[in-house]
Amino acid sequence: MQRKPLISIFFCDNPFAFATLATFYLIQAGRDAAKKLEFKKKLLETANNKNFDLAKLQRLLSFVKLLVQLPKPFESVYQDYSNDSKNNKKAEKMGASRAF
């Protein structure tokens, strides 16, 4: 995959582009669990920054969970990261709603 099309995936709100990015990351990581963990975190951040509705976001993250499987210790690190990410999103929304 060329560099330019990969970069354009980050700015695209197409869920199929996101799935392609997840697959690309999985191929890049190979059998390296630490790389898979970092890629999975990056996918979570990318998905959270997209303009996907909640249902679409949940389906995409379920797809990533099935696609990028981690050994148990790495998966628990990811779950902690994911929970922190959710809590930060909620706090941001609450702060934004209080600003108005």
XYZ file of C-alpha atoms in Angstrom:
100
model
C 0.000 0.000 0.000
C 1.368 3.398 -0.902
C 1.909 6.065 1.745
C -0.494 8.648 0.331
C -3.610 6.398 0.199
C -2.885 5.169 3.736
C -2.768 8.721 5.047
C -6.056 9.530 3.309
C -7.748 6.700 5.254
C -7.161 8.642 8.481
C -9.226 11.542 7.148
C -11.982 9.429 5.628
C -15.232 8.695 7.455
C -15.848 5.550 5.415
C -16.139 2.492 7.695
C -14.706 0.243 4.966
C -11.596 2.420 4.865
C -11.324 1.968 8.619
C -11.610 -1.817 8.232
C -8.880 -1.687 5.580
C -6.676 0.278 7.965
C -7.246 -2.319 10.693
C -6.251 -5.095 8.313
C -3.166 -3.165 7.212
C -2.098 -2.721 10.829
C -2.618 -6.403 11.522
C -0.394 -7.356 8.592
C 2.272 -4.870 9.721
C 2.282 -6.269 13.258
C 2.707 -9.869 12.198
C 3.038 -11.986 15.352
C 4.339 -9.150 17.542
C 1.763 -8.784 20.344
C 3.200 -5.452 21.540
C 2.818 -3.963 18.039
C -0.713 -5.344 17.796
C -1.538 -3.684 21.114
C -0.227 -0.316 19.930
C -2.061 -0.633 16.618
C -5.276 -1.585 18.404
C -4.951 1.495 20.630
C -4.350 3.641 17.556
C -7.435 2.184 15.871
C -9.505 2.992 18.965
C -8.274 6.592 18.936
C -8.930 6.892 15.197
C -12.436 5.436 15.523
C -13.273 7.747 18.425
C -12.238 10.765 16.352
C -14.441 9.863 13.385
C -17.945 11.168 12.824
C -19.475 7.714 13.161
C -22.779 7.313 14.942
C -22.658 5.227 18.121
C -24.015 2.035 16.533
C -21.517 2.196 13.669
C -18.669 2.909 16.078
C -19.607 -0.092 18.229
C -19.724 -2.383 15.167
C -16.326 -1.162 13.984
C -14.737 -1.659 17.383
C -16.282 -5.146 17.601
C -14.747 -5.899 14.205
C -11.345 -4.709 15.447
C -11.703 -6.792 18.605
C -12.307 -9.924 16.548
C -9.663 -9.119 13.959
C -6.823 -8.072 16.257
C -6.706 -10.717 18.961
C -4.175 -10.272 21.728
C -2.755 -12.583 24.386
C -4.619 -12.168 27.711
C -2.074 -9.868 29.421
C -2.054 -7.524 26.403
C -5.839 -7.667 26.095
C -6.253 -6.564 29.714
C -3.911 -3.607 29.039
C -6.052 -2.737 26.011
C -9.268 -3.016 28.043
C -7.881 -0.604 30.640
C -6.901 1.778 27.849
C -10.316 1.426 26.220
C -12.122 2.100 29.516
C -9.966 5.178 30.135
C -10.758 6.364 26.620
C -14.504 5.961 27.215
C -14.283 7.829 30.507
C -12.341 10.662 28.870
C -14.955 10.906 26.096
C -17.756 11.138 28.675
C -15.880 13.824 30.598
C -15.333 15.805 27.385
C -19.037 15.624 26.525
C -20.036 16.702 30.021
C -17.598 19.600 29.888
C -18.885 20.670 26.476
C -22.504 20.539 27.633
C -21.682 22.634 30.709
C -19.996 25.229 28.522
C -23.368 26.034 26.933
